[in-house]
Short mmCIF file of C-alpha atoms and ligand atoms in Angstrom, two decimals:
data_model
loop_
_atom_site.label_atom_id
_atom_site.label_comp_id
_atom_site.label_asym_id
_atom_site.label_seq_id
_atom_site.Cartn_x
_atom_site.Cartn_y
_atom_site.Cartn_z
CA MET A 1 9.86 -51.91 47.67
CA ALA A 2 10.56 -55.11 49.63
CA LYS A 3 6.93 -55.10 50.72
CA ILE A 4 5.73 -54.89 47.12
CA ASP A 5 8.18 -57.62 46.06
CA ALA A 6 6.80 -59.84 48.92
CA ASP A 7 3.24 -59.07 47.77
CA ILE A 8 3.95 -59.95 44.17
CA GLY A 9 5.76 -63.11 45.44
CA SER A 10 2.88 -64.34 47.49
CA PHE A 11 0.45 -63.49 44.69
CA LEU A 12 2.38 -65.46 42.21
CA TRP A 13 2.79 -68.26 44.70
CA ASN A 14 -0.94 -68.27 45.15
CA ILE A 15 -1.98 -68.39 41.59
CA PHE A 16 0.84 -70.86 40.76
CA PRO A 17 -1.22 -73.97 41.37
CA PHE A 18 -4.08 -72.57 39.27
CA ALA A 19 -1.68 -71.75 36.42
CA VAL A 20 -0.18 -75.30 36.54
CA GLY A 21 -3.63 -76.68 36.66
CA LEU A 22 -4.80 -74.64 33.65
CA SER A 23 -1.71 -75.55 31.70
CA LEU A 24 -2.23 -79.18 32.26
CA ILE A 25 -5.88 -78.95 31.23
CA TYR A 26 -4.69 -76.99 28.14
CA VAL A 27 -1.92 -79.56 27.32
CA PHE A 28 -4.26 -82.55 27.71
CA ARG A 29 -7.45 -80.84 26.39
CA ARG A 30 -7.85 -83.40 23.63
CA ASN A 31 -7.49 -86.37 25.97
CA ILE A 32 -9.99 -84.75 28.44
CA HIS A 33 -12.49 -84.03 25.85
CA SER A 34 -12.38 -87.51 24.33
CA SER A 35 -12.49 -89.05 27.81
CA ILE A 36 -15.64 -87.06 28.57
CA LYS A 37 -17.13 -88.01 25.23
CA SER A 38 -16.41 -91.67 25.58
CA ARG A 39 -17.83 -91.84 29.14
CA ARG A 40 -20.95 -90.16 27.79
CA SER A 41 -21.30 -92.72 25.05
CA ARG A 42 -20.69 -95.61 27.46
CA LEU A 43 -23.47 -94.18 29.71
CA PHE A 44 -25.89 -93.74 26.82
CA ALA A 45 -25.31 -97.30 25.71
CA TRP A 46 -25.87 -98.63 29.24
CA ILE A 47 -29.02 -96.57 29.77
CA LEU A 48 -30.46 -97.52 26.34
CA ASN A 49 -29.85 -101.10 26.98
CA ARG A 50 -31.53 -100.95 30.29
CA PHE A 51 -34.64 -99.29 28.79
CA THR A 52 -34.96 -101.31 25.73
CA THR A 53 -37.48 -103.91 27.23
CA LYS A 54 -39.61 -100.95 28.43
CA VAL A 55 -39.51 -99.06 25.08
CA ASN A 56 -40.33 -102.31 23.26
CA LYS A 57 -43.42 -102.74 25.41
CA ILE A 58 -44.54 -99.27 24.66
CA LEU A 59 -43.96 -99.66 20.87
CA ARG A 60 -44.83 -103.44 20.51
CA LYS A 61 -47.80 -103.04 18.26
CA GLU A 62 -46.30 -100.48 15.84
CA LYS A 63 -42.94 -102.38 15.67
CA GLU A 64 -44.88 -105.52 14.85
CA ASN A 65 -46.83 -103.73 12.14
CA ALA A 66 -43.69 -102.35 10.68
CA PHE A 67 -41.86 -105.60 10.67
CA ARG A 68 -44.75 -107.22 8.99
CA TYR A 69 -43.54 -105.43 5.89
CA LEU A 70 -40.21 -107.47 6.30
CA GLU A 71 -42.25 -110.77 6.50
CA CYS A 72 -44.23 -109.86 3.35
CA HIS A 73 -40.92 -108.96 1.54
CA ARG A 74 -39.45 -112.25 2.56
CA GLU A 75 -42.44 -114.14 1.18
CA LYS A 76 -42.27 -112.17 -1.97
CA LEU A 77 -38.64 -112.77 -2.58
CA GLY A 78 -38.89 -116.46 -1.52
CA HIS A 79 -35.63 -116.28 0.51
CA SER A 80 -34.47 -115.07 3.88
CA LEU A 81 -33.50 -111.43 4.04
CA PHE A 82 -30.03 -109.63 4.27
CA VAL A 83 -30.87 -106.50 6.36
CA LEU A 84 -29.00 -103.46 7.51
CA GLU A 85 -30.29 -101.81 10.77
CA ILE A 86 -28.99 -98.30 11.26
CA GLY A 87 -28.77 -96.74 14.79
CA ALA A 88 -29.36 -100.28 16.01
CA GLY A 89 -28.17 -99.47 19.53
CA PRO A 90 -28.26 -102.51 21.75
CA ALA A 91 -30.07 -104.42 19.03
CA SER A 92 -33.64 -103.97 20.57
CA ASN A 93 -35.29 -105.21 17.44
CA PHE A 94 -33.99 -108.84 17.11
CA ASP A 95 -37.25 -110.17 18.49
CA TYR A 96 -39.15 -108.81 15.49
CA TYR A 97 -37.10 -110.16 12.58
CA PRO A 98 -38.49 -112.91 10.34
CA ARG A 99 -36.72 -116.35 10.78
CA GLY A 100 -33.33 -116.53 8.95
CA THR A 101 -32.68 -112.84 8.62
CA GLU A 102 -29.00 -111.99 8.38
CA ILE A 103 -28.35 -108.68 9.98
CA VAL A 104 -25.71 -105.91 9.82
CA CYS A 105 -25.94 -103.53 12.83
CA LEU A 106 -24.63 -99.95 12.37
CA ASP A 107 -24.29 -97.49 15.10
CA PRO A 108 -21.71 -94.64 15.72
CA ASN A 109 -21.52 -95.59 19.42
CA PRO A 110 -18.98 -98.25 19.82
CA TYR A 111 -20.21 -99.19 23.31
CA PHE A 112 -23.16 -101.02 21.92
CA GLU A 113 -21.20 -103.76 20.29
CA SER A 114 -21.02 -106.13 23.29
CA TYR A 115 -24.80 -105.69 23.91
CA VAL A 116 -25.53 -106.45 20.38
CA GLU A 117 -23.30 -109.58 20.40
CA GLN A 118 -24.87 -110.78 23.76
CA ASN A 119 -28.40 -110.18 22.25
CA ALA A 120 -27.55 -112.03 19.21
CA HIS A 121 -26.69 -115.20 21.10
CA LYS A 122 -30.24 -115.09 22.64
CA HIS A 123 -31.97 -114.97 19.20
CA GLU A 124 -32.24 -118.04 17.03
CA ASN A 125 -34.37 -116.28 14.47
CA ILE A 126 -31.51 -114.17 13.29
CA ARG A 127 -27.77 -114.37 12.31
CA LEU A 128 -25.68 -111.39 13.19
CA SER A 129 -23.47 -110.76 10.02
CA ARG A 130 -21.41 -107.89 11.58
CA VAL A 131 -21.42 -104.77 13.67
CA VAL A 132 -20.32 -101.69 11.93
CA GLN A 133 -19.27 -98.49 13.84
CA GLY A 134 -20.45 -95.57 11.86
CA PHE A 135 -22.90 -92.85 10.90
CA ALA A 136 -25.93 -93.49 8.64
CA GLU A 137 -24.89 -90.36 6.71
CA GLU A 138 -21.59 -92.00 5.63
CA MET A 139 -21.89 -95.64 4.98
CA GLY A 140 -19.08 -95.79 2.62
CA ASP A 141 -18.06 -99.17 3.99
CA LEU A 142 -21.26 -100.68 2.71
CA GLU A 143 -21.80 -101.41 -0.97
CA ASP A 144 -24.42 -99.97 -3.30
CA SER A 145 -27.56 -102.07 -3.82
CA SER A 146 -26.54 -104.71 -1.32
CA PHE A 147 -29.40 -104.96 1.20
CA ASP A 148 -32.90 -106.50 0.90
CA ALA A 149 -34.16 -104.13 3.52
CA VAL A 150 -32.93 -101.33 5.98
CA VAL A 151 -34.50 -100.80 9.32
CA SER A 152 -34.58 -97.68 11.50
CA THR A 153 -36.33 -97.36 14.80
CA LEU A 154 -36.10 -94.06 16.68
CA VAL A 155 -33.07 -93.03 14.74
CA MET A 156 -33.96 -90.35 12.24
CA CYS A 157 -34.51 -87.95 15.23
CA SER A 158 -30.79 -88.27 16.08
CA VAL A 159 -29.05 -88.30 12.77
CA ARG A 160 -27.21 -85.01 12.14
CA ASP A 161 -28.32 -84.77 8.35
CA PRO A 162 -31.53 -86.83 7.64
CA ARG A 163 -31.23 -85.85 3.92
CA LYS A 164 -27.78 -87.45 3.61
CA ALA A 165 -28.77 -90.46 5.83
CA LEU A 166 -31.84 -91.32 3.70
CA ASP A 167 -29.93 -90.94 0.44
CA GLU A 168 -27.44 -93.45 1.92
CA VAL A 169 -30.25 -95.77 2.91
CA LYS A 170 -31.50 -95.77 -0.71
CA ARG A 171 -28.04 -96.18 -2.12
CA VAL A 172 -27.33 -99.37 -0.19
CA LEU A 173 -30.82 -100.90 -0.86
CA LYS A 174 -31.24 -103.26 -3.71
CA PRO A 175 -33.72 -102.14 -6.40
CA GLY A 176 -37.02 -103.22 -5.04
CA GLY A 177 -35.63 -103.29 -1.48
CA ILE A 178 -37.58 -101.69 1.41
CA PHE A 179 -36.90 -99.19 4.05
CA ILE A 180 -38.93 -99.71 7.25
CA PHE A 181 -39.13 -97.20 10.04
CA VAL A 182 -40.75 -96.36 13.43
CA GLU A 183 -39.95 -92.78 14.40
CA HIS A 184 -41.21 -90.11 16.77
CA VAL A 185 -41.58 -86.83 14.79
CA ALA A 186 -42.44 -83.14 14.98
CA ALA A 187 -46.11 -82.29 15.91
CA ARG A 188 -48.11 -80.63 13.24
CA GLU A 189 -46.70 -77.13 12.39
CA GLY A 190 -48.28 -74.33 14.39
CA SER A 191 -49.87 -76.63 16.99
CA PHE A 192 -49.26 -76.11 20.70
CA VAL A 193 -47.25 -79.27 21.05
CA ASN A 194 -45.02 -78.23 18.13
CA LYS A 195 -44.33 -74.88 20.07
CA ILE A 196 -43.46 -76.86 23.22
CA GLN A 197 -41.20 -79.08 21.12
CA GLN A 198 -39.41 -76.05 19.68
CA MET A 199 -38.99 -74.64 23.13
CA MET A 200 -37.58 -77.75 24.75
CA ASN A 201 -35.48 -78.73 21.67
CA PRO A 202 -32.04 -77.20 22.61
CA VAL A 203 -31.92 -78.72 26.14
CA TRP A 204 -33.51 -82.02 25.05
CA LYS A 205 -30.96 -82.41 22.33
CA THR A 206 -28.12 -82.09 24.80
CA LEU A 207 -29.62 -84.45 27.26
CA CYS A 208 -30.75 -87.09 24.90
CA ASP A 209 -27.75 -87.73 22.71
CA GLY A 210 -28.72 -85.46 19.81
CA CYS A 211 -32.49 -86.40 19.58
CA ASN A 212 -34.27 -83.55 17.75
CA LEU A 213 -37.99 -83.12 18.68
CA THR A 214 -39.04 -81.06 15.62
CA ARG A 215 -37.70 -83.32 12.89
CA ASN A 216 -40.24 -83.77 10.15
CA THR A 217 -39.10 -87.23 9.15
CA ALA A 218 -42.08 -88.03 7.16
CA SER A 219 -41.48 -85.36 4.64
CA TYR A 220 -37.75 -86.17 4.42
CA ILE A 221 -38.77 -89.83 3.58
CA LYS A 222 -41.33 -88.56 0.99
CA ASN A 223 -38.66 -86.42 -0.62
CA THR A 224 -35.98 -89.09 -1.01
CA GLY A 225 -37.20 -90.45 -4.28
CA PHE A 226 -38.48 -93.83 -3.10
CA SER A 227 -40.89 -95.23 -5.66
CA ASP A 228 -43.61 -95.98 -3.05
CA VAL A 229 -44.13 -94.72 0.53
CA ASP A 230 -46.51 -95.90 3.12
CA ILE A 231 -46.75 -93.89 6.29
CA VAL A 232 -49.04 -94.36 9.31
CA ASN A 233 -49.30 -91.68 11.98
CA PHE A 234 -49.80 -92.78 15.68
CA HIS A 235 -49.31 -91.55 19.15
CA LEU A 236 -46.64 -93.10 21.32
CA LYS A 237 -48.08 -93.92 24.67
CA TRP A 238 -45.18 -93.30 26.91
CA GLY A 239 -45.68 -93.45 30.68
CA PHE A 240 -45.98 -90.05 32.59
CA ARG A 241 -48.58 -88.80 30.12
CA PHE A 242 -48.21 -85.19 31.09
CA LEU A 243 -44.52 -84.97 30.92
CA THR A 244 -44.06 -86.88 27.64
CA TYR A 245 -46.81 -85.57 25.35
CA PHE A 246 -44.25 -83.71 23.29
CA ILE A 247 -42.53 -86.92 22.30
CA ARG A 248 -45.86 -88.66 21.30
CA PRO A 249 -46.40 -87.73 17.63
CA SER A 250 -44.95 -90.63 15.73
CA ILE A 251 -44.95 -92.55 12.41
CA TYR A 252 -44.18 -95.96 11.14
CA GLY A 253 -44.24 -97.36 7.60
CA CYS A 254 -42.39 -98.57 4.68
CA ALA A 255 -40.74 -97.02 1.59
CA VAL A 256 -39.62 -98.93 -1.48
CA LYS A 257 -36.71 -98.33 -3.68
CA GLY A 258 -37.92 -98.38 -7.30
CA THR A 259 -36.49 -101.02 -9.61
CA SER A 260 -35.34 -98.42 -12.12
CA THR A 261 -33.56 -95.93 -9.80
C1 SAM B 301 -32.98 -93.60 20.56
S1 SAM B 301 -31.73 -94.69 20.13
C2 SAM B 301 -32.66 -96.03 19.26
C3 SAM B 301 -32.08 -97.23 19.39
C4 SAM B 301 -32.74 -98.49 18.85
N1 SAM B 301 -32.80 -98.32 17.28
C5 SAM B 301 -34.14 -98.69 19.38
O1 SAM B 301 -35.02 -98.59 18.58
O2 SAM B 301 -34.16 -98.89 20.59
C6 SAM B 301 -30.96 -93.73 18.71
C7 SAM B 301 -29.69 -94.54 18.26
O3 SAM B 301 -29.21 -93.85 17.10
C8 SAM B 301 -27.87 -93.75 17.13
N2 SAM B 301 -27.42 -92.65 16.21
C9 SAM B 301 -27.19 -91.35 16.48
N3 SAM B 301 -26.75 -90.66 15.50
C10 SAM B 301 -26.64 -91.56 14.47
C11 SAM B 301 -26.31 -91.51 13.12
N4 SAM B 301 -25.85 -90.29 12.54
N5 SAM B 301 -26.33 -92.63 12.33
C12 SAM B 301 -26.74 -93.76 12.75
N6 SAM B 301 -27.03 -93.91 14.13
C13 SAM B 301 -27.12 -92.87 14.99
C14 SAM B 301 -27.58 -93.66 18.56
O4 SAM B 301 -26.21 -94.11 18.96
C15 SAM B 301 -28.52 -94.61 19.18
O5 SAM B 301 -28.13 -95.85 19.26
C1 NAG B 302 -34.16 -80.19 14.05
O1 NAG B 302 -34.48 -80.79 12.82
C2 NAG B 302 -35.06 -79.79 12.02
C3 NAG B 302 -35.55 -80.44 10.71
O2 NAG B 302 -34.64 -81.37 10.29
C4 NAG B 302 -34.07 -78.65 11.74
O3 NAG B 302 -34.73 -77.63 10.84
C5 NAG B 302 -33.80 -78.01 13.05
O4 NAG B 302 -32.80 -76.96 12.93
C6 NAG B 302 -33.28 -79.03 13.99
N1 NAG B 302 -33.13 -78.52 15.34
C7 NAG B 302 -32.02 -78.54 16.06
C8 NAG B 302 -32.00 -77.89 17.46
O5 NAG B 302 -31.03 -79.14 15.59
#
């Protein structure tokens, strides 16, 4: 009897530290979860900021083409533009804005704010109006029909609900306002690259902050009820050709909000 008691005693004594550890994890589970999440967000912000020059080099031509729509819009309106950039990240696009543009930057990741502000100081062509922490799907803070243009580069792949995000984009645009975009998209349905994209998607999504390889952004944009949509297909020339061919299919273009909708 004494032997069994001693065994139980030592067993309990052995599991005691684990039980305490597990209880602590249980009690502080919310704090632990949010601490991991915030470290992840901080890391993504840092990485994206580091790579922004490189990405801009690869995308220079297409970004210039897309931002030309902004320049035309400015000329047409005859005044400088008030623009919302969604998923602005570290504000990699400030270089491309026409002179005098006033910009609101929106991103759900709060760790971009300091990068955006640093970046704004280096750009005399723009004025940073404010940085908003939020999702493109829920831009309740931003008024209906208030922007001359909305900009999105490499964002529609990461939003959780592209339908909702695009409805919001259209809502905040002034009638006649334009939405310009540069996005990587799903390869043609049934193609070999599309199969690879589907295969890689779950892992990719986890590693790349929610980026979805098989998003057919072009058809989402066409189905948002814009009055006029211009879309150009191109292939993004990332380095490591062999490793990156599944993120090459891309589009850039412009969609106009009708004056009567
Ligand atoms: C690949 S980065 C692109 C950053 C920048 N636009 C560029 O071209 O370099 C995707 C960005 O979208 C943001 N994002 C993710 N989900 C979003 C959402 N639901 N609404 C708005 N932005 C989102 C991320 O925080 C990230 O900054
Ligand atoms: C990626 O986006 C497509 C189209 O929006 C959707 O049908 C699919 O379920 C998404 N995949 C993942 C892994 O979220």
